[in-house]
Amino acid sequence: MFRKLYLLYGALVLSTAAFGQYRGWSLDTINQLKNVPKSVRDNPGSYRSVYGFYHHYTGGK
Amino acid sequence: MSASTPPLSGPTKPQAKALNCPKCGAAIVLRSFGQAETVVCASCHSILDAKDPNLAILQQFEIKTSDIKPLIPLGTRGKLRDTDYEVIGFQRRSTQVDGTTYSWREYVLFNPYKGLRYLTEYNGHWNDISICKVLPTVDHNMFGGSSLTANYLGETYKHFQTADANTDFVLGEFPWQVRVDEKATVTDYVHPPRVLSSEKLDKEVTWSIGEYMYGREIWDAFRLPGTPPEAMGVYENQPSPVTTNVTGMWVAFAAFAMLLLALMAGFDMRANKKPVFGQTYRYNRADSKAETSFVTDVFELTGRTSTVQVKTYAPVSNHWIYLNYALINQDTGQAWDFGREVSYYYGYDSDGSWSEGKQNDEVVLPSVPPGHYYLRIEPEADPSLAAIPYTVDVTHDVPVFGIYGIAFLALLVPVVIISFRSYTFERSRWSESDHPPMQLSSSSGDDE
């Protein structure tokens, strides 16, 4: 019973891994935007990154 | 099925034979149609010879405790394994292990066509017992003591326990010459859900085979009121709740891990890992008052939708540099916005040398369709840095090994959980045996 379920589950895990790899999934979290104006190419300052106010690490031990 | 076996409860009920106890005169009911060797008077607790027409007194005993009552009253009828049975006898037996008394109850069941059968109950664990039809074979232990295995009908049973069982209390009819305070050596071999038992009394050995039953099944079979006593602990032949072959699960896991490895190798070989952009830039603090953001040249991603890896290298030393990135599709306006910090710190303190961070960083963007792209980069840096170079490399279609890591864990966790549950259950089972797990491990390492 458990073994049959596990075989199904394992097949699902492998299929998901293969599909994810094929579709180019990533583990990094990236913010996606649509319709960025074409003017950015000529005027990069017209675009502001959502990560622009990142609080930088200034430490060390 | 017992289609040929007429049920006990029908229009023509078998009649019990009514007699009187020669000691106290109380009514004695014989239900087993001459199969009983002894019958016990419920009133004065005389054990009587059931084969004797005058019911000769064989033994008389006193009840040591007043709370010995059968959970299934004598005379109760029920259907067990598709056959009707009537409870005709009850006894309580006990054994002493390390000064602790363990007692259990045994019930004698009778069907005029099928004969006798037994039920045992210990701490809410039940067993359906019948006498072996074939003599089991025992693998004798060459070092003496108890045999380690026994074979019955092609199945191997492991030795569980050998103990002296004392008969404390009897009631009803018995197909043998029962006596109170009679001692027999009982040896149990288990192959869950079955238990193979030998009972040695003087020179006579009786073998029986039992199968574990749940209290609910007994209650349903005999239509008993209320609920059965809750099963406590793990019994010697109780089936494990993990009803699967754990070794088989590990074999399946190994097969899946091999497939995963093959998948990883296949996708790694198939991946283009094509460098599409690479450039070194220089950050100057003097320029930071003006607009620092800029865009790269346009590069093309070809083929199918896939990953894009952006690598950043900067020779920082106790500094940081931070880059706001946006990968922008020139044609569609779709963008992937992300920020990456490169920082590397090191030093010495009372614990010795230390370091953290590194001079390079990489990030993988998911599912980027083919097209023409450029990067918008906006650098920031440690205020103490006057200038620093940094290199940006973009590679298309790289494999993400973390996916395999997650898949590996997803495959491993269920097997580990099932193995752990099975291990703890079996450990509880065998801790009550003559071969507790601790003793097994210490004896195996006792070579000196």
Short mmCIF file of C-alpha atoms in Angstrom, two decimals:
data_model
loop_
_atom_site.label_atom_id
_atom_site.label_comp_id
_atom_site.label_asym_id
_atom_site.label_seq_id
_atom_site.Cartn_x
_atom_site.Cartn_y
_atom_site.Cartn_z
CA MET A 1 0.00 0.00 0.00
CA PHE A 2 2.64 2.51 1.15
CA ARG A 3 5.02 1.21 -1.49
CA LYS A 4 2.54 1.68 -4.31
CA LEU A 5 1.77 5.18 -3.08
CA TYR A 6 5.48 5.89 -2.83
CA LEU A 7 6.07 4.65 -6.38
CA LEU A 8 3.37 7.02 -7.62
CA TYR A 9 4.71 9.83 -5.48
CA GLY A 10 8.30 9.21 -6.66
CA ALA A 11 7.22 9.22 -10.29
CA LEU A 12 5.44 12.53 -9.67
CA VAL A 13 8.53 14.02 -7.99
CA LEU A 14 10.78 12.96 -10.89
CA SER A 15 8.31 14.25 -13.47
CA THR A 16 8.05 17.58 -11.67
CA ALA A 17 11.85 17.86 -11.44
CA ALA A 18 12.21 17.08 -15.15
CA PHE A 19 9.43 19.47 -16.13
CA GLY A 20 10.88 22.21 -13.95
CA GLN A 21 14.31 21.71 -15.40
CA TYR A 22 12.94 21.75 -18.94
CA ARG A 23 10.89 24.89 -18.31
CA GLY A 24 13.83 26.63 -16.67
CA TRP A 25 12.59 26.90 -13.10
CA SER A 26 14.91 28.53 -10.61
CA LEU A 27 15.17 28.58 -6.84
CA ASP A 28 16.02 32.30 -6.80
CA THR A 29 13.24 34.75 -6.12
CA ILE A 30 13.07 37.26 -8.93
CA ASN A 31 10.55 40.06 -9.30
CA GLN A 32 8.97 40.05 -12.74
CA LEU A 33 7.54 43.17 -14.36
CA LYS A 34 5.62 43.68 -17.56
CA ASN A 35 5.49 46.61 -19.93
CA VAL A 36 8.67 48.36 -18.93
CA PRO A 37 8.75 51.50 -21.15
CA LYS A 38 11.08 51.39 -24.12
CA SER A 39 12.44 54.78 -23.04
CA VAL A 40 14.52 53.00 -20.38
CA ARG A 41 16.97 52.02 -23.08
CA ASP A 42 17.63 55.70 -23.84
CA ASN A 43 17.11 57.01 -20.33
CA PRO A 44 18.09 54.36 -17.73
CA GLY A 45 17.37 56.78 -14.88
CA SER A 46 13.68 56.76 -15.77
CA TYR A 47 13.41 53.25 -14.31
CA ARG A 48 13.73 52.64 -10.62
CA SER A 49 14.42 49.17 -9.34
CA VAL A 50 12.14 47.77 -6.64
CA TYR A 51 15.38 46.80 -4.86
CA GLY A 52 16.71 50.36 -4.91
CA PHE A 53 16.15 50.90 -1.19
CA TYR A 54 17.98 47.78 -0.10
CA HIS A 55 19.50 48.14 3.36
CA HIS A 56 23.12 47.26 2.84
CA TYR A 57 25.12 45.08 5.12
CA THR A 58 28.01 47.12 6.54
CA GLY A 59 29.18 44.74 9.20
CA GLY A 60 31.73 42.05 9.40
CA LYS A 61 32.07 40.02 12.52
CA MET B 1 -16.93 -20.48 4.08
CA SER B 2 -18.97 -22.67 6.35
CA ALA B 3 -21.94 -23.26 4.10
CA SER B 4 -22.10 -26.85 5.30
CA THR B 5 -21.96 -25.81 8.92
CA PRO B 6 -25.36 -25.16 10.43
CA PRO B 7 -25.35 -22.09 12.66
CA LEU B 8 -25.86 -22.49 16.39
CA SER B 9 -28.62 -19.94 16.37
CA GLY B 10 -31.39 -21.53 14.37
CA PRO B 11 -34.78 -23.07 14.79
CA THR B 12 -33.33 -26.31 16.25
CA LYS B 13 -30.98 -25.16 18.95
CA PRO B 14 -28.70 -27.80 20.48
CA GLN B 15 -29.73 -28.49 24.02
CA ALA B 16 -27.23 -28.09 26.85
CA LYS B 17 -27.07 -30.91 29.35
CA ALA B 18 -28.11 -29.85 32.88
CA LEU B 19 -26.47 -31.47 35.93
CA ASN B 20 -25.82 -30.53 39.52
CA CYS B 21 -22.56 -29.92 41.35
CA PRO B 22 -21.92 -32.82 43.78
CA LYS B 23 -20.28 -30.33 46.17
CA CYS B 24 -22.80 -27.49 46.43
CA GLY B 25 -25.75 -28.70 44.38
CA ALA B 26 -25.63 -25.75 41.99
CA ALA B 27 -26.72 -26.35 38.42
CA ILE B 28 -23.93 -27.32 36.03
CA VAL B 29 -24.46 -26.73 32.33
CA LEU B 30 -22.49 -28.80 29.82
CA ARG B 31 -22.46 -27.18 26.41
CA SER B 32 -19.72 -29.09 24.62
CA PHE B 33 -21.52 -32.39 23.98
CA GLY B 34 -19.02 -34.66 25.62
CA GLN B 35 -15.90 -32.88 24.42
CA ALA B 36 -15.14 -31.40 27.82
CA GLU B 37 -12.75 -33.21 30.13
CA THR B 38 -13.42 -30.94 33.07
CA VAL B 39 -16.12 -28.52 34.08
CA VAL B 40 -15.92 -25.90 36.81
CA CYS B 41 -18.78 -25.09 39.13
CA ALA B 42 -19.35 -21.35 39.03
CA SER B 43 -20.81 -21.43 42.53
CA CYS B 44 -18.27 -23.31 44.67
CA HIS B 45 -15.36 -23.39 42.20
CA SER B 46 -15.02 -27.14 42.23
CA ILE B 47 -13.30 -28.60 39.20
CA LEU B 48 -15.37 -31.60 38.18
CA ASP B 49 -14.71 -34.55 35.92
CA ALA B 50 -17.00 -33.95 32.95
CA LYS B 51 -16.51 -37.51 31.72
CA ASP B 52 -17.86 -38.92 34.95
CA PRO B 53 -21.68 -39.21 35.02
CA ASN B 54 -21.51 -38.27 38.71
CA LEU B 55 -19.17 -35.31 38.08
CA ALA B 56 -16.43 -36.42 40.46
CA ILE B 57 -14.66 -33.57 42.20
CA LEU B 58 -11.09 -33.25 40.94
CA GLN B 59 -10.03 -30.04 42.66
CA GLN B 60 -11.47 -27.14 44.56
CA PHE B 61 -9.94 -23.71 44.63
CA GLU B 62 -10.62 -20.38 46.21
CA ILE B 63 -10.93 -17.17 44.24
CA LYS B 64 -7.92 -15.10 45.12
CA THR B 65 -9.36 -11.90 43.70
CA SER B 66 -12.96 -10.93 43.22
CA ASP B 67 -12.45 -9.01 40.01
CA ILE B 68 -11.74 -12.01 37.76
CA LYS B 69 -14.61 -11.85 35.32
CA PRO B 70 -14.57 -12.95 31.70
CA LEU B 71 -15.01 -10.06 29.30
CA ILE B 72 -17.11 -12.44 27.17
CA PRO B 73 -19.59 -14.17 29.49
CA LEU B 74 -19.86 -17.97 29.28
CA GLY B 75 -22.66 -19.03 26.96
CA THR B 76 -22.21 -16.03 24.67
CA ARG B 77 -22.54 -16.99 21.03
CA GLY B 78 -20.94 -15.24 18.12
CA LYS B 79 -19.69 -15.67 14.58
CA LEU B 80 -15.94 -15.90 14.26
CA ARG B 81 -14.35 -16.38 10.83
CA ASP B 82 -17.80 -17.22 9.40
CA THR B 83 -18.44 -19.95 11.96
CA ASP B 84 -20.74 -19.76 14.96
CA TYR B 85 -19.09 -20.41 18.30
CA GLU B 86 -20.20 -20.45 21.90
CA VAL B 87 -17.96 -19.47 24.79
CA ILE B 88 -17.83 -22.51 27.09
CA GLY B 89 -14.72 -21.95 29.21
CA PHE B 90 -12.59 -19.21 30.67
CA GLN B 91 -9.29 -19.18 32.49
CA ARG B 92 -6.90 -16.55 33.71
CA ARG B 93 -3.23 -17.33 33.55
CA SER B 94 -0.16 -15.41 34.62
CA THR B 95 3.57 -15.42 34.42
CA GLN B 96 6.25 -13.70 36.45
CA VAL B 97 9.12 -11.90 34.78
CA ASP B 98 11.65 -10.03 36.91
CA GLY B 99 9.25 -9.97 39.82
CA THR B 100 6.38 -8.52 37.78
CA THR B 101 3.23 -10.57 37.25
CA TYR B 102 1.68 -10.44 33.79
CA SER B 103 -1.75 -12.03 33.47
CA TRP B 104 -3.94 -12.77 30.49
CA ARG B 105 -7.30 -14.36 29.82
CA GLU B 106 -8.16 -17.33 27.65
CA TYR B 107 -11.59 -18.31 26.35
CA VAL B 108 -12.63 -21.73 25.10
CA LEU B 109 -15.00 -21.58 22.11
CA PHE B 110 -17.05 -24.49 20.85
CA ASN B 111 -18.93 -25.36 17.69
CA PRO B 112 -20.51 -28.84 17.53
CA TYR B 113 -19.34 -29.28 13.93
CA LYS B 114 -16.04 -27.38 13.90
CA GLY B 115 -14.90 -28.30 17.40
CA LEU B 116 -12.87 -26.10 19.69
CA ARG B 117 -11.13 -22.80 19.25
CA TYR B 118 -9.62 -20.33 21.68
CA LEU B 119 -9.39 -16.62 22.19
CA THR B 120 -6.74 -14.93 24.31
CA GLU B 121 -6.70 -11.38 25.58
CA TYR B 122 -3.85 -9.43 27.13
CA ASN B 123 -4.10 -5.69 27.77
CA GLY B 124 -6.71 -5.29 25.05
CA HIS B 125 -4.79 -7.38 22.48
CA TRP B 126 -6.69 -10.41 21.21
CA ASN B 127 -5.64 -13.58 19.46
CA ASP B 128 -7.69 -16.20 17.68
CA ILE B 129 -6.02 -19.50 18.54
CA SER B 130 -6.40 -23.00 17.13
CA ILE B 131 -4.41 -26.18 17.63
CA CYS B 132 -1.77 -26.82 14.96
CA LYS B 133 -2.74 -29.47 12.46
CA VAL B 134 0.89 -30.11 11.49
CA LEU B 135 3.78 -30.38 13.90
CA PRO B 136 6.04 -27.31 13.54
CA THR B 137 9.77 -27.80 13.14
CA VAL B 138 12.13 -26.01 15.49
CA ASP B 139 15.64 -24.91 14.57
CA HIS B 140 17.59 -25.85 17.65
CA ASN B 141 19.99 -23.35 19.11
CA MET B 142 23.47 -24.86 19.04
CA PHE B 143 24.40 -22.88 22.16
CA GLY B 144 21.55 -24.31 24.18
CA GLY B 145 18.65 -22.37 25.61
CA SER B 146 15.62 -21.37 23.59
CA SER B 147 15.36 -22.14 19.92
CA LEU B 148 15.59 -19.03 17.81
CA THR B 149 13.17 -19.93 15.04
CA ALA B 150 10.36 -22.34 14.29
CA ASN B 151 8.77 -23.23 10.99
CA TYR B 152 5.11 -23.91 10.42
CA LEU B 153 3.46 -24.43 7.04
CA GLY B 154 6.40 -22.84 5.24
CA GLU B 155 6.56 -19.75 7.43
CA THR B 156 9.44 -18.91 9.74
CA TYR B 157 8.61 -17.67 13.21
CA LYS B 158 11.12 -15.88 15.44
CA HIS B 159 11.43 -16.86 19.06
CA PHE B 160 9.86 -14.18 21.21
CA GLN B 161 9.59 -15.42 24.76
CA THR B 162 9.69 -18.50 26.94
CA ALA B 163 7.98 -18.29 30.32
CA ASP B 164 6.25 -20.42 32.92
CA ALA B 165 2.51 -19.82 32.86
CA ASN B 166 0.44 -20.44 35.95
CA THR B 167 -3.29 -21.12 35.85
CA ASP B 168 -4.88 -18.71 38.36
CA PHE B 169 -8.58 -19.12 37.75
CA VAL B 170 -10.86 -21.37 35.71
CA LEU B 171 -14.54 -21.32 34.88
CA GLY B 172 -16.73 -23.42 32.58
CA GLU B 173 -15.68 -26.37 30.45
CA PHE B 174 -12.26 -27.41 29.24
CA PRO B 175 -11.23 -30.10 26.77
CA TRP B 176 -8.31 -31.05 29.02
CA GLN B 177 -7.76 -31.86 32.68
CA VAL B 178 -7.50 -28.30 33.88
CA ARG B 179 -6.15 -27.49 37.34
CA VAL B 180 -5.62 -24.25 39.19
CA ASP B 181 -1.95 -23.50 40.05
CA GLU B 182 -0.86 -25.81 37.27
CA LYS B 183 2.35 -24.58 35.64
CA ALA B 184 3.26 -25.01 31.98
CA THR B 185 6.22 -23.73 30.02
CA VAL B 186 4.96 -21.55 27.19
CA THR B 187 7.20 -20.59 24.27
CA ASP B 188 6.03 -18.05 21.71
CA TYR B 189 7.40 -17.60 18.21
CA VAL B 190 6.09 -14.68 16.19
CA HIS B 191 5.51 -13.84 12.56
CA PRO B 192 3.05 -10.92 12.79
CA PRO B 193 0.13 -11.11 12.68
CA ARG B 194 0.56 -14.78 13.69
CA VAL B 195 2.02 -16.34 16.80
CA LEU B 196 3.10 -19.94 17.13
CA SER B 197 3.03 -21.24 20.70
CA SER B 198 4.22 -24.41 22.32
CA GLU B 199 2.92 -25.30 25.73
CA LYS B 200 4.84 -27.93 27.63
CA LEU B 201 3.18 -29.62 30.56
CA ASP B 202 5.18 -32.50 32.02
CA LYS B 203 6.24 -34.35 28.87
CA GLU B 204 3.32 -33.30 26.75
CA VAL B 205 3.81 -30.47 24.24
CA THR B 206 0.86 -28.78 22.57
CA TRP B 207 1.40 -26.47 19.59
CA SER B 208 -1.09 -23.80 18.67
CA ILE B 209 -1.26 -21.10 16.04
CA GLY B 210 -2.82 -17.72 16.71
CA GLU B 211 -3.71 -14.69 14.67
CA TYR B 212 -3.95 -11.19 16.07
CA MET B 213 -7.42 -9.69 16.30
CA TYR B 214 -8.58 -6.24 17.31
CA GLY B 215 -10.97 -5.83 20.22
CA ARG B 216 -13.54 -4.23 17.93
CA GLU B 217 -13.64 -7.41 15.80
CA ILE B 218 -14.30 -9.52 18.92
CA TRP B 219 -17.00 -7.13 20.11
CA ASP B 220 -18.67 -7.23 16.72
CA ALA B 221 -18.37 -11.02 16.45
CA PHE B 222 -20.04 -11.64 19.82
CA ARG B 223 -22.28 -8.56 19.73
CA LEU B 224 -20.94 -7.44 23.09
CA PRO B 225 -22.25 -4.24 24.64
CA GLY B 226 -20.05 -1.20 25.10
CA THR B 227 -16.54 -0.88 23.76
CA PRO B 228 -13.63 -3.30 24.03
CA PRO B 229 -10.81 -2.45 26.44
CA GLU B 230 -8.26 -0.20 24.81
CA ALA B 231 -5.15 -2.01 23.61
CA MET B 232 -2.13 -0.93 25.63
CA GLY B 233 1.40 -1.01 24.27
CA VAL B 234 2.58 -3.15 21.38
CA TYR B 235 1.80 -6.88 21.52
CA GLU B 236 4.15 -9.61 20.39
CA ASN B 237 2.33 -10.42 17.14
CA GLN B 238 0.48 -7.14 16.63
CA PRO B 239 0.70 -6.13 12.97
CA SER B 240 2.75 -3.02 12.42
CA PRO B 241 0.78 0.04 11.31
CA VAL B 242 3.50 0.46 8.72
CA THR B 243 2.17 -2.35 6.59
CA THR B 244 4.77 -2.04 3.90
CA ASN B 245 8.10 -3.66 3.25
CA VAL B 246 10.58 -1.04 4.43
CA THR B 247 13.44 -2.66 2.53
CA GLY B 248 11.33 -2.48 -0.61
CA MET B 249 10.78 1.22 0.03
CA TRP B 250 14.53 1.78 0.24
CA VAL B 251 15.04 -0.20 -2.97
CA ALA B 252 12.44 2.02 -4.66
CA PHE B 253 14.16 5.10 -3.25
CA ALA B 254 17.54 3.91 -4.58
CA ALA B 255 15.97 3.36 -8.01
CA PHE B 256 14.44 6.84 -7.96
CA ALA B 257 17.77 8.35 -6.84
CA MET B 258 19.50 6.65 -9.78
CA LEU B 259 16.83 7.96 -12.14
CA LEU B 260 17.27 11.42 -10.65
CA LEU B 261 21.01 11.18 -11.20
CA ALA B 262 20.42 10.11 -14.79
CA LEU B 263 17.98 12.99 -15.23
CA MET B 264 20.55 15.42 -13.83
CA ALA B 265 23.29 14.11 -16.12
CA GLY B 266 20.95 14.19 -19.12
CA PHE B 267 19.79 17.77 -18.56
CA ASP B 268 23.34 18.89 -17.77
CA MET B 269 24.57 17.49 -21.07
CA ARG B 270 21.58 18.94 -22.88
CA ALA B 271 21.96 22.43 -21.40
CA ASN B 272 23.60 24.93 -23.76
CA LYS B 273 25.31 26.97 -20.99
CA LYS B 274 25.87 29.58 -23.67
CA PRO B 275 27.66 32.80 -22.65
CA VAL B 276 25.64 35.63 -24.19
CA PHE B 277 27.13 38.67 -22.50
CA GLY B 278 30.24 39.63 -20.52
CA GLN B 279 31.65 43.00 -19.59
CA THR B 280 33.78 44.62 -16.91
CA TYR B 281 32.73 48.03 -15.57
CA ARG B 282 34.16 50.40 -13.02
CA TYR B 283 32.30 52.10 -10.24
CA ASN B 284 33.63 55.57 -9.33
CA ARG B 285 32.31 57.29 -6.27
CA ALA B 286 33.12 60.64 -7.87
CA ASP B 287 30.48 59.90 -10.50
CA SER B 288 27.82 58.80 -8.02
CA LYS B 289 26.29 62.23 -7.65
CA ALA B 290 25.15 61.98 -11.25
CA GLU B 291 22.87 59.25 -12.52
CA THR B 292 24.75 55.97 -11.99
CA SER B 293 22.40 53.65 -13.86
CA PHE B 294 23.24 52.55 -17.36
CA VAL B 295 22.23 49.89 -19.86
CA THR B 296 24.33 47.22 -21.55
CA ASP B 297 24.49 46.27 -25.18
CA VAL B 298 21.65 44.14 -26.48
CA PHE B 299 22.24 40.39 -26.53
CA GLU B 300 20.12 37.63 -27.96
CA LEU B 301 18.69 34.58 -26.23
CA THR B 302 17.85 31.80 -28.66
CA GLY B 303 16.16 28.44 -28.39
CA ARG B 304 13.43 27.59 -25.89
CA THR B 305 12.34 29.33 -22.72
CA SER B 306 15.04 28.59 -20.19
CA THR B 307 17.17 29.94 -17.37
CA VAL B 308 19.52 32.92 -17.48
CA GLN B 309 22.43 33.08 -15.08
CA VAL B 310 23.92 36.46 -14.11
CA LYS B 311 27.33 36.29 -12.46
CA THR B 312 28.94 39.27 -10.74
CA TYR B 313 32.53 39.49 -9.66
CA ALA B 314 34.08 42.36 -7.71
CA PRO B 315 37.44 42.30 -5.86
CA VAL B 316 35.94 43.69 -2.63
CA SER B 317 37.95 43.45 0.55
CA ASN B 318 36.10 44.41 3.73
CA HIS B 319 33.73 46.33 1.48
CA TRP B 320 30.55 45.78 -0.39
CA ILE B 321 29.13 46.67 -3.73
CA TYR B 322 25.47 46.39 -4.59
CA LEU B 323 24.03 46.18 -8.07
CA ASN B 324 20.39 46.81 -8.92
CA TYR B 325 19.80 44.72 -12.02
CA ALA B 326 16.95 44.58 -14.48
CA LEU B 327 17.01 42.17 -17.41
CA ILE B 328 14.69 43.80 -19.93
CA ASN B 329 13.24 42.32 -23.10
CA GLN B 330 13.71 45.00 -25.70
CA ASP B 331 10.74 43.82 -27.77
CA THR B 332 8.06 43.04 -25.18
CA GLY B 333 9.03 45.27 -22.24
CA GLN B 334 9.04 42.29 -19.88
CA ALA B 335 11.62 42.69 -17.12
CA TRP B 336 13.25 40.63 -14.38
CA ASP B 337 14.21 42.95 -11.55
CA PHE B 338 16.70 41.84 -8.90
CA GLY B 339 19.45 43.19 -6.68
CA ARG B 340 22.72 41.44 -5.85
CA GLU B 341 25.30 42.30 -3.25
CA VAL B 342 28.93 41.29 -3.43
CA SER B 343 30.67 41.65 -0.09
CA TYR B 344 33.68 40.07 1.51
CA TYR B 345 34.88 40.69 5.06
CA TYR B 346 37.68 39.10 7.02
CA GLY B 347 39.76 39.76 10.11
CA TYR B 348 41.14 38.39 13.35
CA ASP B 349 39.74 38.32 16.85
CA SER B 350 40.11 36.30 20.06
CA ASP B 351 38.74 33.22 18.26
CA GLY B 352 41.31 33.51 15.48
CA SER B 353 40.82 34.49 11.90
CA TRP B 354 37.39 34.80 10.37
CA SER B 355 35.85 35.69 7.05
CA GLU B 356 32.41 35.97 5.56
CA GLY B 357 30.96 36.65 2.15
CA LYS B 358 32.80 36.25 -1.11
CA GLN B 359 33.89 38.26 -4.09
CA ASN B 360 31.51 36.73 -6.56
CA ASP B 361 27.80 36.16 -6.77
CA GLU B 362 25.48 34.36 -9.11
CA VAL B 363 21.76 34.30 -9.61
CA VAL B 364 19.55 32.26 -11.95
CA LEU B 365 16.52 33.91 -13.53
CA PRO B 366 13.66 31.49 -14.21
CA SER B 367 11.87 30.80 -17.46
CA VAL B 368 13.18 33.57 -19.68
CA PRO B 369 11.74 33.32 -23.22
CA PRO B 370 13.97 33.78 -26.28
CA GLY B 371 14.38 37.36 -27.53
CA HIS B 372 16.59 40.45 -27.49
CA TYR B 373 17.58 41.62 -24.05
CA TYR B 374 19.72 44.15 -22.28
CA LEU B 375 20.61 44.75 -18.67
CA ARG B 376 19.93 47.93 -16.77
CA ILE B 377 22.53 48.18 -14.00
CA GLU B 378 22.54 50.63 -11.15
CA PRO B 379 25.59 50.19 -8.91
CA GLU B 380 26.01 51.32 -5.31
CA ALA B 381 29.04 50.76 -3.13
CA ASP B 382 30.49 51.09 0.31
CA PRO B 383 31.00 54.82 1.05
CA SER B 384 34.63 54.12 1.89
CA LEU B 385 35.24 52.79 -1.61
CA ALA B 386 36.52 55.38 -4.06
CA ALA B 387 36.42 53.09 -7.08
CA ILE B 388 36.13 49.40 -7.83
CA PRO B 389 35.85 47.32 -10.99
CA TYR B 390 33.17 44.67 -11.36
CA THR B 391 32.45 42.09 -14.01
CA VAL B 392 29.05 40.98 -15.21
CA ASP B 393 28.65 37.68 -17.12
CA VAL B 394 25.36 36.39 -18.52
CA THR B 395 24.91 32.72 -19.50
CA HIS B 396 21.82 31.28 -21.12
CA ASP B 397 20.29 27.84 -20.39
CA VAL B 398 22.10 26.65 -17.28
CA PRO B 399 20.92 23.67 -15.20
CA VAL B 400 19.59 24.35 -11.69
CA PHE B 401 20.98 21.63 -9.46
CA GLY B 402 18.95 22.80 -6.49
CA ILE B 403 15.87 21.30 -8.14
CA TYR B 404 17.50 17.88 -7.92
CA GLY B 405 18.41 18.52 -4.31
CA ILE B 406 14.80 19.29 -3.46
CA ALA B 407 13.61 16.26 -5.45
CA PHE B 408 16.12 14.06 -3.61
CA LEU B 409 14.87 15.28 -0.24
CA ALA B 410 11.26 14.85 -1.36
CA LEU B 411 12.03 11.24 -2.25
CA LEU B 412 14.01 10.59 0.93
CA VAL B 413 11.73 12.08 3.59
CA PRO B 414 8.77 9.64 3.25
CA VAL B 415 11.11 6.63 3.34
CA VAL B 416 12.87 7.95 6.43
CA ILE B 417 9.54 8.62 8.18
CA ILE B 418 8.18 5.16 7.36
CA SER B 419 11.45 3.50 8.38
CA PHE B 420 11.48 5.39 11.66
CA ARG B 421 7.87 4.48 12.44
CA SER B 422 8.53 0.85 11.61
CA TYR B 423 11.73 0.83 13.69
CA THR B 424 10.11 2.36 16.77
CA PHE B 425 7.15 -0.05 16.52
CA GLU B 426 9.40 -3.11 16.22
CA ARG B 427 11.60 -1.80 19.00
CA SER B 428 8.56 -1.54 21.28
CA ARG B 429 7.50 -5.05 20.28
CA TRP B 430 10.87 -6.67 20.94
CA SER B 431 11.57 -4.73 24.13
CA GLU B 432 9.00 -7.04 25.78
CA SER B 433 10.68 -10.19 24.48
CA ASP B 434 13.57 -12.39 25.60
CA HIS B 435 15.60 -10.57 22.95
CA PRO B 436 15.26 -6.85 23.69
CA PRO B 437 17.04 -4.57 21.21
CA MET B 438 19.63 -3.35 23.74
CA GLN B 439 20.57 -6.90 24.67
CA LEU B 440 20.94 -7.84 21.01
CA SER B 441 23.31 -4.98 20.31
CA SER B 442 25.43 -5.55 23.43
CA SER B 443 25.71 -9.30 22.86
CA SER B 444 26.74 -8.82 19.23
CA GLY B 445 29.64 -6.64 20.28
CA ASP B 446 30.76 -8.92 23.10
CA ASP B 447 33.69 -10.49 21.33
CA GLU B 448 36.38 -9.82 23.82
#
